[in-house]
Short mmCIF file of C-alpha atoms in Angstrom, two decimals:
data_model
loop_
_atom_site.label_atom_id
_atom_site.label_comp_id
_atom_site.label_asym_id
_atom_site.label_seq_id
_atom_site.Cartn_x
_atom_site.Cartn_y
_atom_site.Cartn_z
CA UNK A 1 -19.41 83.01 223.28
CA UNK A 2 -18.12 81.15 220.45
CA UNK A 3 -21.02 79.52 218.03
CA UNK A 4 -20.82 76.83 215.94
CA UNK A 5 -21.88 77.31 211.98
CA UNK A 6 -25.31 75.83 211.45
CA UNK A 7 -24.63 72.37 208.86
CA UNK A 8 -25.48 73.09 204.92
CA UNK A 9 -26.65 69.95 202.90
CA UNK A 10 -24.29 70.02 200.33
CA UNK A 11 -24.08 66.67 198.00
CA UNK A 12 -20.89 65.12 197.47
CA UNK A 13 -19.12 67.59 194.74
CA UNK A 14 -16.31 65.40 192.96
CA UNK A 15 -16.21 65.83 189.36
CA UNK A 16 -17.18 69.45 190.13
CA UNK A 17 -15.25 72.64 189.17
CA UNK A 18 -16.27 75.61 191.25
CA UNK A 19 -15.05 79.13 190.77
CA UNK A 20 -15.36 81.87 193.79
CA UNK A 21 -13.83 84.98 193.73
CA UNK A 22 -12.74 86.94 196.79
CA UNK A 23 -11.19 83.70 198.12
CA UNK A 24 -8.32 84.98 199.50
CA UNK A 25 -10.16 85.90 202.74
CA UNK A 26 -12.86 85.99 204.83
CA UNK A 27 -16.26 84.62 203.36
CA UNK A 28 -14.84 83.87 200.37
CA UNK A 29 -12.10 81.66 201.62
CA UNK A 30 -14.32 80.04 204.23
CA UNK A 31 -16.68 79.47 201.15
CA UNK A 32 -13.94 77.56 198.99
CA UNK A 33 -12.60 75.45 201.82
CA UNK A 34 -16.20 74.39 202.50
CA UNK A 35 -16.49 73.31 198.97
CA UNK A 36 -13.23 71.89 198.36
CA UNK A 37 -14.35 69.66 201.74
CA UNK A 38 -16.95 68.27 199.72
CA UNK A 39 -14.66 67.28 196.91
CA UNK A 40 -14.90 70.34 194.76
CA UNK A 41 -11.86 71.54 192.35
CA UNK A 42 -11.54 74.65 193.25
CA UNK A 43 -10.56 77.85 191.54
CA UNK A 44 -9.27 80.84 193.29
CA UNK A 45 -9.28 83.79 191.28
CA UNK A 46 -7.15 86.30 193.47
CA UNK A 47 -5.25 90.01 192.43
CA UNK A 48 -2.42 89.22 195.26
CA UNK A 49 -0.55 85.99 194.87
CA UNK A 50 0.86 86.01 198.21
CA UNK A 51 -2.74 86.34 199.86
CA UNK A 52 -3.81 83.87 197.52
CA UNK A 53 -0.76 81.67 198.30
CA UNK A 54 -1.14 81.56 201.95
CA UNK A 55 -5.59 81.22 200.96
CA UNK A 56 -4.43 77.35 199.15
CA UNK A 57 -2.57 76.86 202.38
CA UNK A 58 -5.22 77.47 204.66
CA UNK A 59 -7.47 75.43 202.73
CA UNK A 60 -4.88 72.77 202.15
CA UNK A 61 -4.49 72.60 206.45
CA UNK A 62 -8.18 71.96 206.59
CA UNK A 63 -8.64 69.57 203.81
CA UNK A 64 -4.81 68.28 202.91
CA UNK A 65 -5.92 66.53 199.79
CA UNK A 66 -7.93 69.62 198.73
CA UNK A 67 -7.93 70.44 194.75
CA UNK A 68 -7.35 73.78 194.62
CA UNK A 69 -5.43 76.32 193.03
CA UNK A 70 -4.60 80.39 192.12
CA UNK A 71 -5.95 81.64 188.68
CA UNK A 72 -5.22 85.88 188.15
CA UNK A 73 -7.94 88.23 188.62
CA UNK A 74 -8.24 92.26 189.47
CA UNK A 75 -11.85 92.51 188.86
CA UNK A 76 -11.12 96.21 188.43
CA UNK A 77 -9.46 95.82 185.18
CA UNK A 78 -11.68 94.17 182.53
CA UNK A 79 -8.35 93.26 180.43
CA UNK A 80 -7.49 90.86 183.30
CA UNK A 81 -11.20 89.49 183.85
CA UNK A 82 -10.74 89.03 180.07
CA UNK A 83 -7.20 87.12 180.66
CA UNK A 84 -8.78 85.08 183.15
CA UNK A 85 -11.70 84.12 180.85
CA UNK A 86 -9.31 83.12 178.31
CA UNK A 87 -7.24 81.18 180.61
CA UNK A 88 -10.33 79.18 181.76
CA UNK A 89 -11.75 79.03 177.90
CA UNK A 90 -8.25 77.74 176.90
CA UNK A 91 -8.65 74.77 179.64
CA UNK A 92 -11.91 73.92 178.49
CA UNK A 93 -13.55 72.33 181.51
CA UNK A 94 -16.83 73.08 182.21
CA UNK A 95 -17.42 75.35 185.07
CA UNK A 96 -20.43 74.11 187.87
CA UNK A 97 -20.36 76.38 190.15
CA UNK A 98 -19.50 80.09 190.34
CA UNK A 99 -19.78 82.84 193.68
CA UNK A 100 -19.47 86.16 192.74
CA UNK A 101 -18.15 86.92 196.10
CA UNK A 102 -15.76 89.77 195.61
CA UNK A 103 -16.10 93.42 196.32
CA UNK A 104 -14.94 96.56 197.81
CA UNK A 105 -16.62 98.88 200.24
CA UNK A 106 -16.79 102.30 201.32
CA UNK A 107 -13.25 103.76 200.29
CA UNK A 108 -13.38 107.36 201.95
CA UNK A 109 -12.92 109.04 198.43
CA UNK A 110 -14.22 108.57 195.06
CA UNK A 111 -11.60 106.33 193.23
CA UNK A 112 -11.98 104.81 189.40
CA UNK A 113 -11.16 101.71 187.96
CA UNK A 114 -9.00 100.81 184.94
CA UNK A 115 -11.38 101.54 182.94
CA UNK A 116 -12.61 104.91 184.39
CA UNK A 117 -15.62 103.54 186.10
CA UNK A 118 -16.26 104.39 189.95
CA UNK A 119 -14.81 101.83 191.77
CA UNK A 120 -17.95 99.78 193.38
CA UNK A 121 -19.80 99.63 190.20
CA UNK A 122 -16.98 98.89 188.36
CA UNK A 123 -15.66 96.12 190.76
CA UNK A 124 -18.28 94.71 192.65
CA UNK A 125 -20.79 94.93 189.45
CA UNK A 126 -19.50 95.18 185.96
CA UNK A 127 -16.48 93.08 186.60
CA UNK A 128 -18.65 89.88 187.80
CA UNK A 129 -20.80 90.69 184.75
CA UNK A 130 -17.79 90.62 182.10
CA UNK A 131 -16.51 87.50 184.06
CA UNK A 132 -19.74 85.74 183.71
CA UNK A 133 -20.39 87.04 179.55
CA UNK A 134 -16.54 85.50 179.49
CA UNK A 135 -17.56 81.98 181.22
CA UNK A 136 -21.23 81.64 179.87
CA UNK A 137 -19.89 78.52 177.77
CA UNK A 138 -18.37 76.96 180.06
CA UNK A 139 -21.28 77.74 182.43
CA UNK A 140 -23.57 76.43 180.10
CA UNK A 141 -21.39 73.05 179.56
CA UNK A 142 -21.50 73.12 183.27
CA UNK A 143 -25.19 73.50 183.53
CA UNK A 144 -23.86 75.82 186.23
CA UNK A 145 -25.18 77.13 189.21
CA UNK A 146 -23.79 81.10 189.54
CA UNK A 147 -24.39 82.97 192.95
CA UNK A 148 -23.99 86.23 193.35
CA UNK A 149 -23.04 87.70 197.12
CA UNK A 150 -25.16 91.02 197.69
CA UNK A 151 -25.68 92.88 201.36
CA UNK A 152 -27.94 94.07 203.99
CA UNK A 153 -26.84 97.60 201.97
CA UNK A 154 -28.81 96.63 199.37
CA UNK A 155 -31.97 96.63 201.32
CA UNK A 156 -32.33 100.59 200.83
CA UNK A 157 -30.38 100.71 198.24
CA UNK A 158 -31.29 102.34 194.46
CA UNK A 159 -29.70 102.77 191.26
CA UNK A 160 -29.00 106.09 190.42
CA UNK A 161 -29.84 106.11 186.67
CA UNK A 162 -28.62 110.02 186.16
CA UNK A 163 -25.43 109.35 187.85
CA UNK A 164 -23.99 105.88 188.16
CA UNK A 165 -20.66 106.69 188.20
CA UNK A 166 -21.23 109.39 191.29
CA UNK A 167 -19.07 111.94 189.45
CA UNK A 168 -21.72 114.66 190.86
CA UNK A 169 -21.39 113.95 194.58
CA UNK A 170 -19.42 110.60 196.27
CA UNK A 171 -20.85 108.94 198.74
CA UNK A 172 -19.33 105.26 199.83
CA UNK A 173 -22.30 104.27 201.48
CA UNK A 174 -24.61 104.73 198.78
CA UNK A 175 -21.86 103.66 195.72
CA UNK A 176 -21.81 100.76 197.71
CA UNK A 177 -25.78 99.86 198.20
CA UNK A 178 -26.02 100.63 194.15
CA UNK A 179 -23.69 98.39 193.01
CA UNK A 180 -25.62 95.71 195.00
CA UNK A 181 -28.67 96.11 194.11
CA UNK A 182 -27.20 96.21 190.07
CA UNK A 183 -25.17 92.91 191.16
CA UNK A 184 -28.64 91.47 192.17
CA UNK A 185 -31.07 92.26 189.82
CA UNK A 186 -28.26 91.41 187.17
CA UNK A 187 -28.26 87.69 188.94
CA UNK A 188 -32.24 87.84 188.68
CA UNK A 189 -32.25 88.86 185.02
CA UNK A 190 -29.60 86.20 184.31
CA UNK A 191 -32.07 83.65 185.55
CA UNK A 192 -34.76 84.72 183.25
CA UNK A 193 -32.95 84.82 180.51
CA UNK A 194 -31.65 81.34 181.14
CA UNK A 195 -34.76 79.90 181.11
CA UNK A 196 -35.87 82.03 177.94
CA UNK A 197 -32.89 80.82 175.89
CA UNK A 198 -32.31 77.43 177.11
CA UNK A 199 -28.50 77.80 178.57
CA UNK A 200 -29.25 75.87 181.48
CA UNK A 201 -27.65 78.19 184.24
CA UNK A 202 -29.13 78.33 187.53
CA UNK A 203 -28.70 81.94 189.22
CA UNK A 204 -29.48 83.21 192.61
CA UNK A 205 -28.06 85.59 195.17
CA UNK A 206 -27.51 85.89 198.49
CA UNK A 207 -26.41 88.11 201.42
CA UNK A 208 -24.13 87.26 204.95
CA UNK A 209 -25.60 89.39 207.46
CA UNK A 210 -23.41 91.35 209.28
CA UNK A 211 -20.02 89.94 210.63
CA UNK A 212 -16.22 91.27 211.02
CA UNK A 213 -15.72 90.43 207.61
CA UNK A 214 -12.42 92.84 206.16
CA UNK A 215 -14.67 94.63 203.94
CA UNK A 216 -14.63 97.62 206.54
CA UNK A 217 -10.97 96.86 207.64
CA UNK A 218 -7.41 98.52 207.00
CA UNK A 219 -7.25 98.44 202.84
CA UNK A 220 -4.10 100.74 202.18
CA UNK A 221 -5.16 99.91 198.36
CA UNK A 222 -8.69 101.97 198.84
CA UNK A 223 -6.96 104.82 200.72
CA UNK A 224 -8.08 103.24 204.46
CA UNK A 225 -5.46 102.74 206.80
CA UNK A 226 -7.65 101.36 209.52
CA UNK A 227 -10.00 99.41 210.45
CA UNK A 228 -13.69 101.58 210.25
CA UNK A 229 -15.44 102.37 213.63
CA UNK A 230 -18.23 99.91 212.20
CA UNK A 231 -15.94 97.14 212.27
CA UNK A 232 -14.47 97.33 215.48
CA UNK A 233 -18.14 97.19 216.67
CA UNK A 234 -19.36 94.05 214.71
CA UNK A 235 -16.21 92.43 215.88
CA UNK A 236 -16.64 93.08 219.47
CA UNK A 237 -20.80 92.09 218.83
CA UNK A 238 -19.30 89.12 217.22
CA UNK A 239 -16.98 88.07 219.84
CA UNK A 240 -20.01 88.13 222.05
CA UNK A 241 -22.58 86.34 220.11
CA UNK A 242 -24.23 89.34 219.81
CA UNK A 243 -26.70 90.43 217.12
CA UNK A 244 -24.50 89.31 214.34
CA UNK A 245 -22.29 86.44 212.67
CA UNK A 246 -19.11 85.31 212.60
CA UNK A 247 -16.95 85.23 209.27
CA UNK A 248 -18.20 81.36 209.39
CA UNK A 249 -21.49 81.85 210.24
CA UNK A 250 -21.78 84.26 207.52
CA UNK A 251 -20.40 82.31 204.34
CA UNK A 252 -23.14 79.93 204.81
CA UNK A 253 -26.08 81.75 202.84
CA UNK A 254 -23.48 81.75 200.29
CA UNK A 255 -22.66 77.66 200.30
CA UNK A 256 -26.41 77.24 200.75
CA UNK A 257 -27.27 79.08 197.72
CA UNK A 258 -24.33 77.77 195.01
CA UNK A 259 -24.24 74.16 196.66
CA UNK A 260 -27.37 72.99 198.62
CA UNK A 261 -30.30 70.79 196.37
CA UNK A 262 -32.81 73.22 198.22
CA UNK A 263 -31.59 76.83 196.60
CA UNK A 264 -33.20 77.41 193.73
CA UNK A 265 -32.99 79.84 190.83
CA UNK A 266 -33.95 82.97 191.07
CA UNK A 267 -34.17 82.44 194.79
CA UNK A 268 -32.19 85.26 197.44
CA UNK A 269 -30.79 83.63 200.51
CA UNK A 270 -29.68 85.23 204.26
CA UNK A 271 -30.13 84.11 207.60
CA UNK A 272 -32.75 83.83 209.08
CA UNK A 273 -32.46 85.87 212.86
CA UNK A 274 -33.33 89.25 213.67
CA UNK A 275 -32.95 91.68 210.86
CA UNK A 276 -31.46 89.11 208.33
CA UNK A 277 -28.30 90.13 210.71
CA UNK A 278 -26.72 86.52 211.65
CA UNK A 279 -28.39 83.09 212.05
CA UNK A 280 -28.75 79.76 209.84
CA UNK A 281 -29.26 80.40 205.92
CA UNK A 282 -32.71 80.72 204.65
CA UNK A 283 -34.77 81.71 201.54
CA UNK A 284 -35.60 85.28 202.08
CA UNK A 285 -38.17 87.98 200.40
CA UNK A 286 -36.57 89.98 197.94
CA UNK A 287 -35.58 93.25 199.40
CA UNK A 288 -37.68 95.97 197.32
CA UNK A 289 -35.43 97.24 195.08
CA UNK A 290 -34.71 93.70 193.61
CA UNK A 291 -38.45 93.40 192.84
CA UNK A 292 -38.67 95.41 189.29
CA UNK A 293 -38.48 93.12 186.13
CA UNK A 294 -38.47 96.22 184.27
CA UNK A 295 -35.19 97.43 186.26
CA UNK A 296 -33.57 94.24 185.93
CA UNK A 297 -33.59 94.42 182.16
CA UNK A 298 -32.46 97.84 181.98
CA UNK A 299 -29.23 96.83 184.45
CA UNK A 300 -28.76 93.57 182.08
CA UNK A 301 -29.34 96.09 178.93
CA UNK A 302 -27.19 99.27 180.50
CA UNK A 303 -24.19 96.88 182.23
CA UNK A 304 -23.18 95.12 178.90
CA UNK A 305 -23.31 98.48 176.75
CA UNK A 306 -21.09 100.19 179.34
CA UNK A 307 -18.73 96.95 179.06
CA UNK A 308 -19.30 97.88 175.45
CA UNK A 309 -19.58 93.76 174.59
CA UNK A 310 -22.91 92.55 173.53
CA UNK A 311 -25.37 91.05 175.46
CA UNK A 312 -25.36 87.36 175.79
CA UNK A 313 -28.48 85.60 173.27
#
């Protein structure tokens, strides 16, 4: 049974440069089409220009006089998060909203970034950190609002201080979870220091649900070649209105959290039905491992010494 999304209040965003990555598909793209609805300039920040080609169509046959367009970006490489800094730097317009939406999930094998990190910290983590140290002044001229997409995963997830980088023993599942909860309690700490140092960014986080997202789909470039058993269950949940979202459905914690006058900083958005699984966006309790000042400033601390940059003052 087909659902409709639940409505978001978001204010009329003209004048308004928003950045999301992992806009090629899925949330991410639903996510920038809903913003560049509202009058948004959008920014897609995508590592294959054909997918991100045919993303500013599919946008564009939604909202023909969108403002969008492609930037570069393999958040596994921090040379090219640098580029892409640079790039927006050497523009100089002041950025107002950012979603760090990208990620990658579960790859059946322990695989490394660029830069020799594993590849969900390294991705989903330490390349949204560099990309916001690279931003903060146009965030700041933006008096920006920065949301950070985290998951159900992170729930039970932990950071494992004695081996981050699972080089001891590789499991997806939990790779995944940690770099989640580090993505999360980095957005938390970001807030903080915000407000200690006057920059006048706004950060929260949020989580979809669950929904037939491609996360768990065929990714030759992660060594899957098809779609998880997982997925092929959400979906067929999904098709049902079963349980859990849609891909629509789920963006909207997301839009709620970077564009509605309600979300607040340091607040952690979902929906709101059985299990945080699908339903209309809400504020949410922090799940437990996001609770722990003290772990928050050891992820802010630890993430910008392993990007060996430092931290932002």
């Amino acid at each position: 049974m087909a659902r409709t999304p639940t409505p978001v209040d978001v204010p009329d965003l003209h004048g308004r440069r928003a950045v999301v990555t992992g806009a090629s598909d899925g949330l991410g793209l639903v996510l920038a089409t809903r913003l560049a609805a509202a009058g948004a300039e959008v920014v897609l920040p995508v590592r294959n220009p054909a997918k991100g080609a045919d993303a500013v169509a599919a946008v564009r046959a939604e909202v023909p006089h969108a403002d969008v367009s492609l930037r570069s970006l393999d958040l596994s490489s921090l040379a090219s998060v640098a580029a892409l800094g640079a790039v927006l730097r050497e523009e100089d317009r002041p950025v107002h909203l950012l979603v760090n939406n990208a990620g990658v999930m579960t790859p059946p094998r322990r695989q490394t970034t660029a830069d020799g990190f594993e590849l969900h910290l390294g991705t989903n983590h330490l390349g949204h950190v560099a990309l916001v140290s690279h931003l903060l002044p146009l965030l700041r001229a933006g008096r920006a609002r920065v949301t950070s997409q985290l998951s159900v995963a992170a729930r039970r997830g932990a950071v494992d201080w004695d081996d981050l980088d699972g080089e001891r023993g590789y499991d997806g599942m939990r790779a995944y979870s940690q770099s989640k909860v580090m993505l999360g309690l980095f957005a938390l700490e970001l807030q903080r220091r915000s407000e200690a140092h006057g920059w006048h960014v706004t950060s929260n986080a949020c989580h979809p649900g669950v929904a037939p997202t491609s996360l768990l789909a065929a990714r030759p470039e992660v060594g899957r070649d098809r779609d998880t058993t997982g997925r092929r269950v959400v979906r067929a949940l999904s098709r049902r209105g079963l349980l859990v979202g849609t891909v629509r459905s789920a963006a909207l914690p997301a839009l709620h959290a970077v564009a509605s006058p309600q979300a607040v900083g340091g607040g952690f958005y979902g929906p709101s039905g059985l299990g945080g699984l699908s339903g209309a966006p809400a504020a949410q309790r922090l799940y437990a491992p996001l609770r722990s000042r003290e772990q928050a400033e050891r992820v802010w601390r630890v993430s910008h010494e392993l990007l060996g940059v430092p931290a932002p003052r």
